[in-house]
XYZ file of C-alpha atoms in Angstrom:
541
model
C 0.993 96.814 -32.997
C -1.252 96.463 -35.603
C -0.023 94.413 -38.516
C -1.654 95.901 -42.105
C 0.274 93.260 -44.380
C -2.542 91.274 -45.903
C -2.479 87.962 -43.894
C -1.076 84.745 -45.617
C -4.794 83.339 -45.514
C -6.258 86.332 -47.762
C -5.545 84.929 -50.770
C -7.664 83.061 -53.549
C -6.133 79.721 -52.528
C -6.365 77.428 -49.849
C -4.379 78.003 -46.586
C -1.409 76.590 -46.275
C -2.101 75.036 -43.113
C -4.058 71.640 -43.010
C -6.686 72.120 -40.939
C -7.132 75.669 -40.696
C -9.851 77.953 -41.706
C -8.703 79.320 -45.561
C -10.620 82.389 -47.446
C -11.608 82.708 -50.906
C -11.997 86.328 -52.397
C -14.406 86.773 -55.183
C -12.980 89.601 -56.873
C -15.000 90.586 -59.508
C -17.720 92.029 -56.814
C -15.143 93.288 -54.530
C -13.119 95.085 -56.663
C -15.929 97.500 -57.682
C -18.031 97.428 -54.954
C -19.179 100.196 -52.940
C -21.870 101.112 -50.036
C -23.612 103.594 -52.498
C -24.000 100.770 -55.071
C -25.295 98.734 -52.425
C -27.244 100.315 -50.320
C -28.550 102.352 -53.679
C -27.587 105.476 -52.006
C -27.053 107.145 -47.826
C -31.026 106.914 -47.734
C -31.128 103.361 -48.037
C -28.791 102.949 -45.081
C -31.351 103.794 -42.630
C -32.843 100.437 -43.423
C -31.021 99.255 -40.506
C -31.627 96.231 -38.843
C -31.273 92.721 -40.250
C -33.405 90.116 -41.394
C -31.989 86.453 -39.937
C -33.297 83.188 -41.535
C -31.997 79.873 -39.626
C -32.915 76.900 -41.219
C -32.161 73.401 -39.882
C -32.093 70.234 -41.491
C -31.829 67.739 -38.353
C -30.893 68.633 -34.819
C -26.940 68.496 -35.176
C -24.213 67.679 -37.728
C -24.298 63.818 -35.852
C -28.378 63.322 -36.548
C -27.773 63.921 -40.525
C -30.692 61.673 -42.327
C -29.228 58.784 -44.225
C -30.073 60.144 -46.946
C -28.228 63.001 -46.695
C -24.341 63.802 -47.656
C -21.639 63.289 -45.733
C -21.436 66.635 -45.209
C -24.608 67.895 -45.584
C -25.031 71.403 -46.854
C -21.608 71.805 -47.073
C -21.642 69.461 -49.938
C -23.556 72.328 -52.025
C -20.842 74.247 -54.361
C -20.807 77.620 -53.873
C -21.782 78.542 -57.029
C -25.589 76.878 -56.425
C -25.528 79.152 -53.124
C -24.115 82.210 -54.963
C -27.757 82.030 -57.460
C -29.616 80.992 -54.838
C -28.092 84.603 -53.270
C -29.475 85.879 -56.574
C -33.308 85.977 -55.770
C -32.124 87.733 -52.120
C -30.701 90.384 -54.074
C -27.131 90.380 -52.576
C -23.226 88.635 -53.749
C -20.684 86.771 -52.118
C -17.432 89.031 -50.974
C -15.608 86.059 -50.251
C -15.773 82.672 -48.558
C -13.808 81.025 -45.097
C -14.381 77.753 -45.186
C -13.500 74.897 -42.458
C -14.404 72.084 -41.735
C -17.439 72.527 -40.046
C -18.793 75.972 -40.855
C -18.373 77.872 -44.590
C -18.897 81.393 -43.804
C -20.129 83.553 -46.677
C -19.104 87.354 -46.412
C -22.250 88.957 -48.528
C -22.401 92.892 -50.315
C -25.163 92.819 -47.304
C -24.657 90.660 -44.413
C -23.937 87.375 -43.688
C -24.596 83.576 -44.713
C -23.326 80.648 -42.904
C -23.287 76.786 -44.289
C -22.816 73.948 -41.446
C -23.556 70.248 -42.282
C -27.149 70.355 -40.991
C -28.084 74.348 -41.172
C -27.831 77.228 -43.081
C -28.254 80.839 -41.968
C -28.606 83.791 -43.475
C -28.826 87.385 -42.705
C -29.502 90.364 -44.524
C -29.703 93.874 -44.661
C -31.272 97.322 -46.632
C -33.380 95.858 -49.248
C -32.595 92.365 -49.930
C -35.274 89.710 -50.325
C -34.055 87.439 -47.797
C -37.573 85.369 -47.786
C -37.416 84.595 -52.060
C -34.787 82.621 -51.708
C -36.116 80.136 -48.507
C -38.059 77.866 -51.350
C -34.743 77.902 -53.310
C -33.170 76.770 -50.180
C -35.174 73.457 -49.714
C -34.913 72.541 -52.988
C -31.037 72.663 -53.072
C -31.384 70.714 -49.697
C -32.803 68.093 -51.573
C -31.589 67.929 -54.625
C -28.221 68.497 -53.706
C -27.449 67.612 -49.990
C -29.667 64.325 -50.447
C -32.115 65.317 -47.282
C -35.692 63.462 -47.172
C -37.879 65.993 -49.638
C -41.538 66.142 -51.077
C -42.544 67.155 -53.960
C -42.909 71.295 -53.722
C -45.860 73.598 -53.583
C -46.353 74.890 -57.194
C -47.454 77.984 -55.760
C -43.138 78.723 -55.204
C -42.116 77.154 -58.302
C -40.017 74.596 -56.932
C -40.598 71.235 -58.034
C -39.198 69.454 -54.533
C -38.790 70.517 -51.124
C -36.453 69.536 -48.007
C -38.622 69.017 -45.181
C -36.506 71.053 -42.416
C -36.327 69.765 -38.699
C -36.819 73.502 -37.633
C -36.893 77.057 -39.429
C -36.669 80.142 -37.185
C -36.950 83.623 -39.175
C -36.571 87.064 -36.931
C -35.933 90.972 -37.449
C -35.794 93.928 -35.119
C -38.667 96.639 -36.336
C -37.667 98.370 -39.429
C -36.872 101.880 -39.519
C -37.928 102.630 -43.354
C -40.230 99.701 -43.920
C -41.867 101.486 -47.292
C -38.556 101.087 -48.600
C -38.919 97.152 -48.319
C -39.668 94.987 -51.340
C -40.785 91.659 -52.362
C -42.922 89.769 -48.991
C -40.891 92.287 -46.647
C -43.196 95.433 -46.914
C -44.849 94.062 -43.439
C -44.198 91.457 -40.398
C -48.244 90.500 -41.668
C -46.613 89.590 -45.509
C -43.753 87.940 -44.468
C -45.744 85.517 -41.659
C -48.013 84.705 -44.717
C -45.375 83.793 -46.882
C -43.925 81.543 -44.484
C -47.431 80.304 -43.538
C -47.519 79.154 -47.896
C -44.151 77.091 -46.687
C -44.642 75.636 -42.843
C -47.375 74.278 -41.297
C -47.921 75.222 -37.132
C -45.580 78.291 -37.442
C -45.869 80.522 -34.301
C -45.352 84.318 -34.431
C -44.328 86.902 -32.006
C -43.772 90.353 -31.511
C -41.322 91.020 -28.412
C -41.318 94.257 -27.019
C -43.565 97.413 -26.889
C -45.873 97.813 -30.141
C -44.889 101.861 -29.596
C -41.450 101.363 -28.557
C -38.117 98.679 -29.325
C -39.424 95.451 -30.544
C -38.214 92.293 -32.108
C -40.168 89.722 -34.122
C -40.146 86.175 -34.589
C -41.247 83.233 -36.410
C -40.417 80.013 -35.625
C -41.689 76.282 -36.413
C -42.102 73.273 -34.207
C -39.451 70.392 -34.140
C -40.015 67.907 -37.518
C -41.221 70.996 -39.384
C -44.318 69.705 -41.799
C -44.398 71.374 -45.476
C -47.997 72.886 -45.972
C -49.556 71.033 -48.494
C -50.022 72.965 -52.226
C -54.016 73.128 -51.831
C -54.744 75.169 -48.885
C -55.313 78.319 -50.775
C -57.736 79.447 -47.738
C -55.363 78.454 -44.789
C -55.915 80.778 -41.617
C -53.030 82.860 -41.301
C -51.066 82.796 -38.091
C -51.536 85.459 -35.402
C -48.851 87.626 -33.813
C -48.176 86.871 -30.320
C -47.432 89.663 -28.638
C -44.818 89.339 -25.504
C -44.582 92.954 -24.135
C -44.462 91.513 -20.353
C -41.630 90.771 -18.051
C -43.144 87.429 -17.469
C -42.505 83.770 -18.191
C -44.998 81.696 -20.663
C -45.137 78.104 -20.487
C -43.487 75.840 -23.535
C -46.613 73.663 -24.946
C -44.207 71.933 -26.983
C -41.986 70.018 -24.777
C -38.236 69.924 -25.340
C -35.987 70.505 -28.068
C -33.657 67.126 -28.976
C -30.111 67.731 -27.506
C -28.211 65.470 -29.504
C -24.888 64.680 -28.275
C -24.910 67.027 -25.763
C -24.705 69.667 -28.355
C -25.681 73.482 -26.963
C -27.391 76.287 -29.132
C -27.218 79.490 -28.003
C -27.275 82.480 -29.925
C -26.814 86.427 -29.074
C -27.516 88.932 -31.084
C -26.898 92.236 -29.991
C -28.706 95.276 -31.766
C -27.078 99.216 -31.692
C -28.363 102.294 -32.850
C -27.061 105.916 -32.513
C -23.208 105.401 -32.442
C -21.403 107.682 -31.038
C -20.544 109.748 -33.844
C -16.330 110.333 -33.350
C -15.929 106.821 -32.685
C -18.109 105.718 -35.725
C -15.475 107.567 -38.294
C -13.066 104.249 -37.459
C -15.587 102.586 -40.163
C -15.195 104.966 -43.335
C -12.629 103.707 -45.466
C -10.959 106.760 -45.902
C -10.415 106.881 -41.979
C -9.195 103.245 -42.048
C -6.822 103.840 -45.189
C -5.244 107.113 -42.970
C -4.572 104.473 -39.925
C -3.121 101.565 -42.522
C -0.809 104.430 -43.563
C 0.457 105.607 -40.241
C 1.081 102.383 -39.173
C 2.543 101.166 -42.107
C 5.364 104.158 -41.873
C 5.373 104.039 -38.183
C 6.562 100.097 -38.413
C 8.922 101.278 -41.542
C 10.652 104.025 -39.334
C 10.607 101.498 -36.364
C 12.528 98.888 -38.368
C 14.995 101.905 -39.712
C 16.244 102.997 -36.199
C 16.668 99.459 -35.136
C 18.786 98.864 -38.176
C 20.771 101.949 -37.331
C 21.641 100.852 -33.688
C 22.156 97.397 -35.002
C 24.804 98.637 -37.647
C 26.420 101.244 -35.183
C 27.022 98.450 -32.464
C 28.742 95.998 -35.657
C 30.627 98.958 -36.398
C 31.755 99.788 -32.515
C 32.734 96.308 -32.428
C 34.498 96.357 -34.992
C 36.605 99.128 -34.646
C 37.317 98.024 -31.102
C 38.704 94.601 -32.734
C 40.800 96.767 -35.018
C 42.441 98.485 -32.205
C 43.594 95.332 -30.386
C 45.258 94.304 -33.183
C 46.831 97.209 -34.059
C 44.917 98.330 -37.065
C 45.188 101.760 -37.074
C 43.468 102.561 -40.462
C 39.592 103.444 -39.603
C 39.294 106.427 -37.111
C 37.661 105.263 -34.248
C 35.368 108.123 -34.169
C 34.173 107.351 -37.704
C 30.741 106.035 -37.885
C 28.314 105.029 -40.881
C 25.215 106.246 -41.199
C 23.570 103.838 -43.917
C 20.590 105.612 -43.674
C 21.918 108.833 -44.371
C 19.405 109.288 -47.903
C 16.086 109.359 -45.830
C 15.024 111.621 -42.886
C 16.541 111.880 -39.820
C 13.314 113.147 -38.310
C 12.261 110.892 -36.090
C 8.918 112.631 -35.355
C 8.016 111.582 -39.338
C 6.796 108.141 -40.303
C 8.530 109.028 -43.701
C 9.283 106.192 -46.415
C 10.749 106.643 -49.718
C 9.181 104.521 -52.426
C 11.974 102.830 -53.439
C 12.251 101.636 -49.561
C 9.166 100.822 -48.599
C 6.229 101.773 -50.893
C 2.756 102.280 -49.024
C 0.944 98.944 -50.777
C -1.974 100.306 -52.511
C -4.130 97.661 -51.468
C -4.414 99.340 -48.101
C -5.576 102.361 -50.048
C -8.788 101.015 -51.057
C -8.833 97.236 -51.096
C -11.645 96.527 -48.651
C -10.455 93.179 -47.266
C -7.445 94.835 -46.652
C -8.596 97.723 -44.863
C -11.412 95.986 -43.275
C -8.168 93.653 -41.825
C -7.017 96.835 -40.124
C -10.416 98.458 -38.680
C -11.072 94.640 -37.306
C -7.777 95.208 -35.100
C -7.832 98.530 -34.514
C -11.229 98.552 -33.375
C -11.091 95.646 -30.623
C -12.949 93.429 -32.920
C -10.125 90.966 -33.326
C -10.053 90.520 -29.770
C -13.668 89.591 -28.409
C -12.589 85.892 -29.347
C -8.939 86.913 -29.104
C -6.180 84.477 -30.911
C -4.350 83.916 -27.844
C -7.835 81.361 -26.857
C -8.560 80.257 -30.423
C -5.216 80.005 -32.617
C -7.104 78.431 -35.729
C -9.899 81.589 -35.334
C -9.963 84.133 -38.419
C -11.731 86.844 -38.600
C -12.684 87.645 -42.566
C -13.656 91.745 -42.998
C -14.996 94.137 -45.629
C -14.836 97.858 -45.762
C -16.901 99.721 -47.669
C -16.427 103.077 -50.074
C -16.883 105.599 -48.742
C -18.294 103.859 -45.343
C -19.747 100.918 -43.845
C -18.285 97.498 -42.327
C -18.782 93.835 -42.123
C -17.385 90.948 -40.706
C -17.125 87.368 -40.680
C -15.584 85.660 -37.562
C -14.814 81.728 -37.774
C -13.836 80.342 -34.338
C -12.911 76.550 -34.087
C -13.620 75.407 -30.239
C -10.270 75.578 -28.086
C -10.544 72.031 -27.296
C -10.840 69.492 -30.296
C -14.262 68.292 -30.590
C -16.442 71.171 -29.463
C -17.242 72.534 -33.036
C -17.509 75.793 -34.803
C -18.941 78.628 -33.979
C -19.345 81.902 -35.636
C -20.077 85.589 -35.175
C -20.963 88.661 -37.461
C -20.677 92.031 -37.650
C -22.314 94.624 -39.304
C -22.068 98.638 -39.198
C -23.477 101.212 -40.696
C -21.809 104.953 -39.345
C -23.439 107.576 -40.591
C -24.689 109.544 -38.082
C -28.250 110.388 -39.267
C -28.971 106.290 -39.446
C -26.048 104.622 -37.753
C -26.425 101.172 -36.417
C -24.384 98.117 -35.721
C -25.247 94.706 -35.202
C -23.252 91.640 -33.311
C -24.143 87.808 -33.412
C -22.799 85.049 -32.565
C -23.270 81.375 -31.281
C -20.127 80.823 -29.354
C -20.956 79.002 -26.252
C -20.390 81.164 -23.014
C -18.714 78.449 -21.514
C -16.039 78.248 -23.750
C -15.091 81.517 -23.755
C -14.105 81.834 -19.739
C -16.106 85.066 -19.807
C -19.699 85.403 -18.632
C -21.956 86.704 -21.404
C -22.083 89.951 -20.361
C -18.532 90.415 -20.395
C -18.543 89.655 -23.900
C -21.577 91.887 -24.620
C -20.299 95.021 -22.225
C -16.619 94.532 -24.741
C -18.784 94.644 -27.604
C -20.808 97.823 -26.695
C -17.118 99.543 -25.809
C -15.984 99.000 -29.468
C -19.471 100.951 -31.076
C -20.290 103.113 -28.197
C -24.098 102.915 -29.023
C -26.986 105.314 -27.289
C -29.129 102.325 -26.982
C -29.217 98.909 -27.864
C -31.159 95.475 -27.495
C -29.748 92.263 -26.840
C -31.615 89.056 -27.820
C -30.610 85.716 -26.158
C -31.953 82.334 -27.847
C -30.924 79.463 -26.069
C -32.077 75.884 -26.063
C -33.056 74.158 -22.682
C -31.583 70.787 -21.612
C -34.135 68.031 -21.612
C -35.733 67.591 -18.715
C -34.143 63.595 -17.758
C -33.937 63.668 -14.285
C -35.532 61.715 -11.791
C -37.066 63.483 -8.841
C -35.894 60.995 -6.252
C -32.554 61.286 -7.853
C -31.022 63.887 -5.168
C -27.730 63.771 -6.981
C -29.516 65.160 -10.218
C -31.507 67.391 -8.148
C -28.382 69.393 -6.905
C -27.276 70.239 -10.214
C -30.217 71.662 -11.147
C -30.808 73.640 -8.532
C -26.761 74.273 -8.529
C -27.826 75.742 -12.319
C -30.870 77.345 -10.900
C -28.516 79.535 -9.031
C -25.791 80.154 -11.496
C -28.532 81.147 -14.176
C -29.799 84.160 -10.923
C -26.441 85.410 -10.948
C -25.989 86.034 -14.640
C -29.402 87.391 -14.946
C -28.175 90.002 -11.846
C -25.503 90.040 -13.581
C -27.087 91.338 -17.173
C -29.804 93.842 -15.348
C -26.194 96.271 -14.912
C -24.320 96.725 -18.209
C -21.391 99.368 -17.379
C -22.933 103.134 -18.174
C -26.037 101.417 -19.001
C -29.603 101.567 -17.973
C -31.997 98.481 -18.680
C -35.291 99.796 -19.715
C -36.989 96.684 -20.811
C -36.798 92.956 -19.976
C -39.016 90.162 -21.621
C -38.237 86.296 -20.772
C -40.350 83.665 -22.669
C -40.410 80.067 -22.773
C -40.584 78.875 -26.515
C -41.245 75.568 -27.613
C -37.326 74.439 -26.261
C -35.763 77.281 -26.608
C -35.599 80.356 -23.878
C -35.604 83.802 -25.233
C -34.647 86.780 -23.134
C -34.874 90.298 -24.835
C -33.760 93.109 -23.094
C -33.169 96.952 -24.165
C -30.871 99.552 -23.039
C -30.382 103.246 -23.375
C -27.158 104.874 -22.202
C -27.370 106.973 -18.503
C -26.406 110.207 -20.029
C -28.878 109.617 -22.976
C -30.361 112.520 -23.975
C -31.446 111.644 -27.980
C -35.068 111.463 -27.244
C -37.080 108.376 -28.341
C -36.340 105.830 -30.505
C -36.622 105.904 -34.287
C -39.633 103.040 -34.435
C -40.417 103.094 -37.870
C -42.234 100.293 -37.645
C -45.263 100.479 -34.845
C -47.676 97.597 -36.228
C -47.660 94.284 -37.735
């Protein structure tokens, strides 16, 4: 059963619990926040798809600089993130922080704050890119990380010099709608062209059909220096093959054994009954029926609890000789509320509907998480200490922050995000996270074929970034040799694996070596599909 109490951890105060993940709510945006405000009305929800800045700071939270915090990033007060959020155009929700990973629930999307990275994603018109000079600066001035003196032409006086930035988007669907250095893939390459030097672009996919673009800079990321006023900009590599390119950059550093791998999943065309679980009016009806369901659950146990004292009782009485109570007599305490059981009927002076699960969005975003299946992708049966932190929006709309600490101690922790928008003429949902398959006990496409069952999309693309091992091994070392080829294998089985997602057709499939990372796209339409093309939007760069 689903519980709609408001958990002990959504509160404005720590968890009780040493250790655990605890939530923040910033209620002054929450409280009078809706998707109309925004997304600055339905129109602005076909926006759609995300923009997704990663920027790293060194390898992994055990390579921090000297210079640098103990903690990195996560040194940086939340209110220096909340006006660096300011130039994107978006506010925080509410905050889960743990002790590796603060995750920021934004009015759009997503930001997440580890020791050595920061990412954050975006959505409708936010100016994700205006705040990336903000970014280094704060890295400097306030997480202590090696710096330069910044590039007057962004107005920052010093600069972090990152160990890696990675910036990607699927194409837009209403790109006139953009602002700031979003209005084209072309603007935004050049404005991260005025921050990195050697950036590489890419556009994955068919120019006249589902594509993906990214930009992303080598290992030991150089600043571009403020004269270069007639730099050559970067060209757009375009990857519309099925084939594999070869990395010119060598490996990426794997320090401590540490594994990156990130999977985004993109969804378009929801199926249109099942997309009515994320209007809040929908979610506030289910809160309600389960909330009287429970109450009239808890009433007839009482009753049959009571009757049995009261059996016992009388059956006491009689050995003794106590002929005073008739032992046909019984007590209905309940006798003031109805005896329909087919009603989940309260009084108010029983137990009063909260109001919070009327329209408090954490509340009701609580309820859609469980009632949906979200909850239990990374279910708390695996990861105890996991919480899941959600939003719904008036009068629709969904988002969702999940914090998952590694079953065993040690491993980290991860993250994933949701994001949903229903309506039918635009409706989209995206799914990321960097939980490492082989800590789940599930293959990835399990997890991906669980996460198309919740939203029930007509098509969808599924992005996998994942960093290769360095190459160590010695070829005369036939020990080492096995395992690689023993991984060789395992890797042909869950490609086989992903070329068959359940009700699914694969239409396209793009690998690509790049510069340590591997990057597999793929895009799928559903069998009985019958929607016509895709809304592109965006054909060009």
């Amino acid at each position: 059963m689903v519980n709609t109490d408001i958990p002990k951890h959504y509160t404005a105060s720590p968890s009780s619990f040493s250790g655990t993940p605890h939530l923040t709510i910033n209620r002054d945006v929450a409280k009078d926040l809706d998707s109309t405000n925004v997304f600055e009305g339905s129109k602005l929800f076909g926006v759609g798809p995300e923009k997704l800045l990663e920027v790293w700071f060194s390898a992994s939270p055990a390579s921090l600089p000297a210079s640098a915090a103990p903690h990195g990033l996560k040194i940086v007060s939340s209110d220096t993130w909340k006006e660096m959020l300011d130039l994107v155009n978006c506010q925080v929700l509410s905050i889960v922080e743990s002790e590796h990973v603060d995750a920021y629930l934004l009015s759009e999307s997503s930001m997440f704050v580890f020791p050595h990275k920061l990412i954050l994603k975006t959505c409708g018109t936010t100016t994700l890119l205006s705040g990336l000079p903000r970014i280094l600066e704060i890295a400097a001035l306030a997480a202590g990380f090696p710096h330069v003196v910044g590039n007057p032409v962004n107005s920052i006086a010093t600069a972090a010099t990152p160990y890696r930035v990675f910036y990607s988007r699927k194409n837009f669907l209403f790109p006139d709608l953009q602002r700031g250095p979003h209005r084209s893939w072309r603007d935004e390459v050049k404005s991260l062209d005025k921050l990195f030097l050697g950036g590489s672009a890419y556009m994955i996919g068919k120019m006249n059909g589902e594509h993906w673009y990214l930009y992303l800079t080598e290992p030991n990321t150089v600043l571009t220096p403020p004269a270069t006023p007639d730099r050559t900009e970067t060209e757009t590599k375009i990857l519309d093959l099925p084939t594999v390119g070869v990395a010119s950059m060598g490996q990426i550093d794997n320090v401590d054994g540490e594994h990156d791998e990130t999977l985004e999943l993109l969804m378009t065309d929801l199926e249109e009954e099942n997309a009515k679980q994320f209007y809040l009016e929908h979610a506030s009806a289910v809160a309600e029926g389960r909330h009287f369901q429970r109450a009239h659950k808890v009433r007839m146990a009482a009753q049959t609890y009571l009757k049995t004292i009261n059996e016992c009782d009388l059956e006491h009485m009689s050995l003794h000789g106590n002929d005073c109570i008739d032992n046909g007599d019984t007590h209905d305490v309940f006798s003031n509320t109805s005896s329909d059981s087919s009603e989940f009927y309260s009084s108010e002076d029983e137990d009063p509907f909260p109001t919070e699960l009327t329209t408090e969005g954490h509340a009701l975003g609580t309820v859609v998480s469980e009632c949906s299946g979200l909850a239990d992708v990374y279910s708390a049966s695996k990861y105890p200490d996991a919480r899941i932190d959600a939003y719904i929006f008036s009068p629709c709309g969904f988002s969702a922050n999940g914090v998952v600490p590694a079953a065993q101690a040690g491993d980290g922790t991860h993250y994933f995000t949701v994001h949903v928008t229903p309506e039918p003429h635009c409706s989209y949902a995206s799914f990321e996270t960097n939980v490492p398959s082989r800590q789940t006990g599930k293959e990835t496409v399990e997890v991906i074929e669980q996460v198309v069952n919740i939203f029930k999309p007509g098509r969808f693309s599924v992005t996998l970034f994942e960093a290769k091992p360095p190459e160590l091994w010695d070829e005369n070392d036939l020990d080492a040799l096995a395992e690689l080829k023993a991984a060789e294998r395992q890797a042909a089985r869950k490609n086989a694996r992903m070329e068959s997602i359940k009700g699914y057709r694969r239409v396209d499939r793009i690998v690509h070596d790049l510069e340590g990372y591997e990057l597999v796209f793929r895009y799928y339409e559903r069998w009985d599909w019958e929607g016509g093309a895709p809304r592109l939007g965006e054909v060009a760069y």
